[in-house]
JSON list of C-alpha atoms in Angstrom, two decimals:
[
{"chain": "A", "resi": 123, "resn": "UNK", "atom": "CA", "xyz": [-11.85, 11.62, 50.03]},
{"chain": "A", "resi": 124, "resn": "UNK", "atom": "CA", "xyz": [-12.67, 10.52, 46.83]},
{"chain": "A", "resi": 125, "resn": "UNK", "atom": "CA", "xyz": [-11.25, 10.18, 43.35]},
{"chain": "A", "resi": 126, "resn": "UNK", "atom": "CA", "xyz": [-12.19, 12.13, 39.96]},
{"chain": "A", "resi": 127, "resn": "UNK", "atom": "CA", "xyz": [-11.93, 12.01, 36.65]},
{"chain": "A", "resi": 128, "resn": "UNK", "atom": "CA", "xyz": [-11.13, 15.09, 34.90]},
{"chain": "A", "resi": 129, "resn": "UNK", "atom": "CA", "xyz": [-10.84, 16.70, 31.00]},
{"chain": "A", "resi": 130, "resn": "UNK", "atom": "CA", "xyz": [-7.69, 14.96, 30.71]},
{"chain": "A", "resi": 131, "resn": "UNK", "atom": "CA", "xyz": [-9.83, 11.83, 29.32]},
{"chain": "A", "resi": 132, "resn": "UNK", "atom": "CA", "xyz": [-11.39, 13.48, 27.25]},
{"chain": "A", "resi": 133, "resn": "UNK", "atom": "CA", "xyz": [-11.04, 12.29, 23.70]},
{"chain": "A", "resi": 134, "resn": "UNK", "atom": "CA", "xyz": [-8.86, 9.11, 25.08]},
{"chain": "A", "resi": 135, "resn": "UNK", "atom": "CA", "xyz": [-10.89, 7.35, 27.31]},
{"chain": "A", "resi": 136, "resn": "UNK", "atom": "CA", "xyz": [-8.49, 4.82, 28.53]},
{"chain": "A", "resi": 137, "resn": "UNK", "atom": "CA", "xyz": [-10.03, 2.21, 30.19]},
{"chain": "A", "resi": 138, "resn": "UNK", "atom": "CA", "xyz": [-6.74, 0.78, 32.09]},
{"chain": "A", "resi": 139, "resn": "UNK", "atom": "CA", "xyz": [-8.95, 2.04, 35.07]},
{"chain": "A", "resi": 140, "resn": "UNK", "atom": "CA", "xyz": [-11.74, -0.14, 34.71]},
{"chain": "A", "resi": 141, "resn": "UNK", "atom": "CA", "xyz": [-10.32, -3.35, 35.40]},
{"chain": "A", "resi": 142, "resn": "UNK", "atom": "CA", "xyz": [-8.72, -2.10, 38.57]},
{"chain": "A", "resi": 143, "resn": "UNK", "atom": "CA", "xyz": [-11.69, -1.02, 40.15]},
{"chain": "A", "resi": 144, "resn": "UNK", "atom": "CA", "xyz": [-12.96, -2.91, 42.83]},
{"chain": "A", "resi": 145, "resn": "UNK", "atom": "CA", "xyz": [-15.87, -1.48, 43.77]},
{"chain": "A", "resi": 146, "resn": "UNK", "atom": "CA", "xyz": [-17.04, -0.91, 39.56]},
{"chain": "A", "resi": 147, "resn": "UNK", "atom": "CA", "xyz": [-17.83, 2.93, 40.34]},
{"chain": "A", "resi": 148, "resn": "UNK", "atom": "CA", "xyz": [-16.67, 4.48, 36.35]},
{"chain": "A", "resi": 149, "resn": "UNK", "atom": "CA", "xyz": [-19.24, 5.00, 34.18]},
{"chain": "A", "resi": 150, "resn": "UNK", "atom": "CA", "xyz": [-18.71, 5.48, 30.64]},
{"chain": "A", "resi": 151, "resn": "UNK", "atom": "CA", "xyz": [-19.31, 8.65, 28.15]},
{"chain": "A", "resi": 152, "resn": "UNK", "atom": "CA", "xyz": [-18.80, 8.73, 24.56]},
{"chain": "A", "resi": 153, "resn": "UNK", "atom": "CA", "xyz": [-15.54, 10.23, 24.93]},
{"chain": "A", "resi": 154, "resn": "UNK", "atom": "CA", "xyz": [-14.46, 10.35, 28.56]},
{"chain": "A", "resi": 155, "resn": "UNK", "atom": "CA", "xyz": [-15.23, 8.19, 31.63]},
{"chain": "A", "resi": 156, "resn": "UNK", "atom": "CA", "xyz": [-16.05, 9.61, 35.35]},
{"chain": "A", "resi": 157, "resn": "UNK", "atom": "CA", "xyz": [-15.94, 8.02, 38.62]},
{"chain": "A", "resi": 158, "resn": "UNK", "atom": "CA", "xyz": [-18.83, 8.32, 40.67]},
{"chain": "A", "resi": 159, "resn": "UNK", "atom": "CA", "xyz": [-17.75, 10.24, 44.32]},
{"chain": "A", "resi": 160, "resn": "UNK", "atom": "CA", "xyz": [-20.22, 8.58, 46.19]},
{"chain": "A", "resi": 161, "resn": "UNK", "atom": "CA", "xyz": [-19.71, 5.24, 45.20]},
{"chain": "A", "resi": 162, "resn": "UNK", "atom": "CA", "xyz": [-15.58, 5.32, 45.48]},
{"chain": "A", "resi": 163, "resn": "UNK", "atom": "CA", "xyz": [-13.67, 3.69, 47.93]},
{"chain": "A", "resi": 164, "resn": "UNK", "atom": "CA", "xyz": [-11.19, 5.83, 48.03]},
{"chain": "A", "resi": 165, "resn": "UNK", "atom": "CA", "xyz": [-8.44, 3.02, 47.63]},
{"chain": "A", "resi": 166, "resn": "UNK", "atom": "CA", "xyz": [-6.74, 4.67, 44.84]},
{"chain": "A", "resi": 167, "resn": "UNK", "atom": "CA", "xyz": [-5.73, 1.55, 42.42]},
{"chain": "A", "resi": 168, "resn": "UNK", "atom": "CA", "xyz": [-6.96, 3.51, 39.52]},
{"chain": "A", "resi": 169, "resn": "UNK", "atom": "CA", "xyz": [-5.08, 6.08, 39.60]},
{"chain": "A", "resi": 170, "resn": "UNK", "atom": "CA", "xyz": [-1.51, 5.23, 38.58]},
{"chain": "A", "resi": 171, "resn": "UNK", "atom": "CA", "xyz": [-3.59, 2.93, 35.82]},
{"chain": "A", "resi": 172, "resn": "UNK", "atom": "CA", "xyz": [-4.43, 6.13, 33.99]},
{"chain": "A", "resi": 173, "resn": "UNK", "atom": "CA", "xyz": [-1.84, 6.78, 31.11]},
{"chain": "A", "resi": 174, "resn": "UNK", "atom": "CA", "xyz": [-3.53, 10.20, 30.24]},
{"chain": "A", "resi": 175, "resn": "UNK", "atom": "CA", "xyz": [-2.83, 11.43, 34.18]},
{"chain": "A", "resi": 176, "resn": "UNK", "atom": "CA", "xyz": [-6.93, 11.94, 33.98]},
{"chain": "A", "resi": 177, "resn": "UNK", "atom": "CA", "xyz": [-7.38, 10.57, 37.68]},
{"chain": "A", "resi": 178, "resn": "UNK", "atom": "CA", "xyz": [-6.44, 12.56, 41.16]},
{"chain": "A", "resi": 179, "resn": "UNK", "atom": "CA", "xyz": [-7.64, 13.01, 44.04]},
{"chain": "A", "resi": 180, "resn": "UNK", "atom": "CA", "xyz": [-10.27, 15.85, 45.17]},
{"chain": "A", "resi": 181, "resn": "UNK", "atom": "CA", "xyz": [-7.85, 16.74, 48.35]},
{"chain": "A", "resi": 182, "resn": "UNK", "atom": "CA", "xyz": [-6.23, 18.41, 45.31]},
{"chain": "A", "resi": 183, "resn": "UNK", "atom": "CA", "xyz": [-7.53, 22.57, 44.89]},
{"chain": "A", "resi": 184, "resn": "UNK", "atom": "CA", "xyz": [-10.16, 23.35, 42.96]},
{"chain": "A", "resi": 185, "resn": "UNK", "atom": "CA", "xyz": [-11.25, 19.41, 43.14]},
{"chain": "A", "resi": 186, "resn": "UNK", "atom": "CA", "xyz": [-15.25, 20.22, 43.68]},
{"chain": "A", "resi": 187, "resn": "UNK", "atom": "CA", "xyz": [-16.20, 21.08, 40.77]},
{"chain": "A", "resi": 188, "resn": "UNK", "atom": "CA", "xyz": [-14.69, 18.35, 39.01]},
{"chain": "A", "resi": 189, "resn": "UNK", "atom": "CA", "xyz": [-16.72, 16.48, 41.95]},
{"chain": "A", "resi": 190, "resn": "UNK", "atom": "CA", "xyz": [-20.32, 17.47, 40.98]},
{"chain": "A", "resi": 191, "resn": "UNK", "atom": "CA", "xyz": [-18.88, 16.66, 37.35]},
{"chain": "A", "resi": 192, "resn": "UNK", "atom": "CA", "xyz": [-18.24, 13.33, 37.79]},
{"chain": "A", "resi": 193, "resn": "UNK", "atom": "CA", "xyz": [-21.23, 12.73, 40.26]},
{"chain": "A", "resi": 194, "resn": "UNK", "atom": "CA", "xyz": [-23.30, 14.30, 37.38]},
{"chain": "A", "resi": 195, "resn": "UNK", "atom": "CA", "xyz": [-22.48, 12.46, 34.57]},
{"chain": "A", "resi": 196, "resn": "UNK", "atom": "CA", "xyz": [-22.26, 9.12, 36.56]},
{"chain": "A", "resi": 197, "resn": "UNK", "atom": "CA", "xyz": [-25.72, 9.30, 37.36]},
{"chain": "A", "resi": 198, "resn": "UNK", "atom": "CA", "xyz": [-26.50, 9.49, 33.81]},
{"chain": "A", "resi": 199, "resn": "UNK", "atom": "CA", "xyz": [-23.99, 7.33, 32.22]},
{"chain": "A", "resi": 200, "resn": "UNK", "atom": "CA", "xyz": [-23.81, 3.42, 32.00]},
{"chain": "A", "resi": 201, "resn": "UNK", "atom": "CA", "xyz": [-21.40, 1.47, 34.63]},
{"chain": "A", "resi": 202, "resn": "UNK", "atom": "CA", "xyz": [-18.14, 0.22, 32.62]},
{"chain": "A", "resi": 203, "resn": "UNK", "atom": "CA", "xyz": [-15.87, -3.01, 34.22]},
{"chain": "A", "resi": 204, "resn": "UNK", "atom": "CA", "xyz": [-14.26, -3.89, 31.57]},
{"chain": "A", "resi": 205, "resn": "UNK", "atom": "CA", "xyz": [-11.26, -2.70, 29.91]},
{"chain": "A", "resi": 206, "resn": "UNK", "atom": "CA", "xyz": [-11.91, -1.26, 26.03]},
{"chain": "A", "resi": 207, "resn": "UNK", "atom": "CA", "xyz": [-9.78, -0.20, 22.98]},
{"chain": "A", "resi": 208, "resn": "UNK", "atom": "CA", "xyz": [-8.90, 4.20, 23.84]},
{"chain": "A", "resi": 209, "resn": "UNK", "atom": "CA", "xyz": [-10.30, 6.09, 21.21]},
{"chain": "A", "resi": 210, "resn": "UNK", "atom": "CA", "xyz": [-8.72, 6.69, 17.91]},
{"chain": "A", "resi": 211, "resn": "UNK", "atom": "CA", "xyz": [-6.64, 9.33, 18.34]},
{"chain": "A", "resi": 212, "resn": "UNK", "atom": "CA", "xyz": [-6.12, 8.91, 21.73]},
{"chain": "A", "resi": 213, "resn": "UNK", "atom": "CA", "xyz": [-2.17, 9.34, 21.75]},
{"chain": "A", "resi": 214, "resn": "UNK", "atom": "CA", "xyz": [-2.53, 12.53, 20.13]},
{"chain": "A", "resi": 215, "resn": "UNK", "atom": "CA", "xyz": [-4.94, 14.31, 21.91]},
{"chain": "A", "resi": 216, "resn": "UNK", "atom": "CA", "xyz": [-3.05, 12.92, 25.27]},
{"chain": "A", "resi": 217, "resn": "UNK", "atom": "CA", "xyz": [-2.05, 16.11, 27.34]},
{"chain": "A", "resi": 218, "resn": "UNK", "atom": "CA", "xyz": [-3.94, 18.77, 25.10]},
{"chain": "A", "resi": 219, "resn": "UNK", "atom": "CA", "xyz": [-5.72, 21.55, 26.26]},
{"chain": "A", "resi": 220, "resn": "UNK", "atom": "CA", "xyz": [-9.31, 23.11, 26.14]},
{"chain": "A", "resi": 221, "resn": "UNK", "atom": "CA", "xyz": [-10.21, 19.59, 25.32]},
{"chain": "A", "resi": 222, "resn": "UNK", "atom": "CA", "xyz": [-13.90, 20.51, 27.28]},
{"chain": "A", "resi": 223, "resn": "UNK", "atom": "CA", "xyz": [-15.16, 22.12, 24.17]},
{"chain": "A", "resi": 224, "resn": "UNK", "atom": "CA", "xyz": [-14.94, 18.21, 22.77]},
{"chain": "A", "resi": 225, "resn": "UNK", "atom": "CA", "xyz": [-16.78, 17.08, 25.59]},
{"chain": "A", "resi": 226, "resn": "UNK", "atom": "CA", "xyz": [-20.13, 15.12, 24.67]},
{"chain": "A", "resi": 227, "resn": "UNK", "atom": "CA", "xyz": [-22.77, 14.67, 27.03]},
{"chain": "A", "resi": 228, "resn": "UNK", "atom": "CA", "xyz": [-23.75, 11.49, 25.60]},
{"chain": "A", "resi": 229, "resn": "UNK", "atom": "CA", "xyz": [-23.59, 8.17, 27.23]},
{"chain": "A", "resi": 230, "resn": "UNK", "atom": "CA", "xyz": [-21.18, 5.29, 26.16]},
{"chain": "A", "resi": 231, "resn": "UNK", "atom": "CA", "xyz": [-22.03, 1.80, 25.40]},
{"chain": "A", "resi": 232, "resn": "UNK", "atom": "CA", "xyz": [-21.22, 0.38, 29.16]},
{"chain": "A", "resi": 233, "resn": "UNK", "atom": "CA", "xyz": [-19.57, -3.18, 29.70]}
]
């Protein structure tokens, strides 16, 4: 089992996960983070961190995709430990919808 990160964070990127981490497996987009599957520990610390309810499990259906997302992107993206300000806007965009049409493919700063 592993942990994902899913279009929930998109356009919030909270980092409340970061710093709970203890294995340092996110890695950091412009606008969303991802975990990476093969790095997890599968202890599950992060995910009750989350305020936009962007972290669960892949035992959950339809999980793989989200999977080869994360795995994806964290292989492109820069590791992130340490907790950041969300992005402006965050609270508002916080349980939207369709939020992968926002999604950028570009990588974050890291930290």
């Amino acid at each position: 089992m592993t942990y994902i990160v899913n279009d929930n964070c998109i356009a919030c990127k909270y980092t409340d996960c970061v710093e709970v981490c203890p294995v340092d497996c996110f890695y950091e987009g412009e606008n969303m983070l991802v975990i990476h599957p093969d790095e997890c520990i599968d202890c599950g610390v992060c995910e009750p961190e989350c305020p936009a309810d962007a972290i669960r499990p892949d035992t959950e259906p339809d999980m793989e995709k989200w999977v080869e997302f994360n795995r994806k992107y964290a292989e492109k993206w820069p590791v992130i430990i340490t907790r950041k300000d969300p992005l402006p806007g965050a609270e508002d965009m916080d349980g939207k919808t369709g939020k992968m049409d926002l999604f950028s493919e570009a990588a974050g700063e890291g930290g």
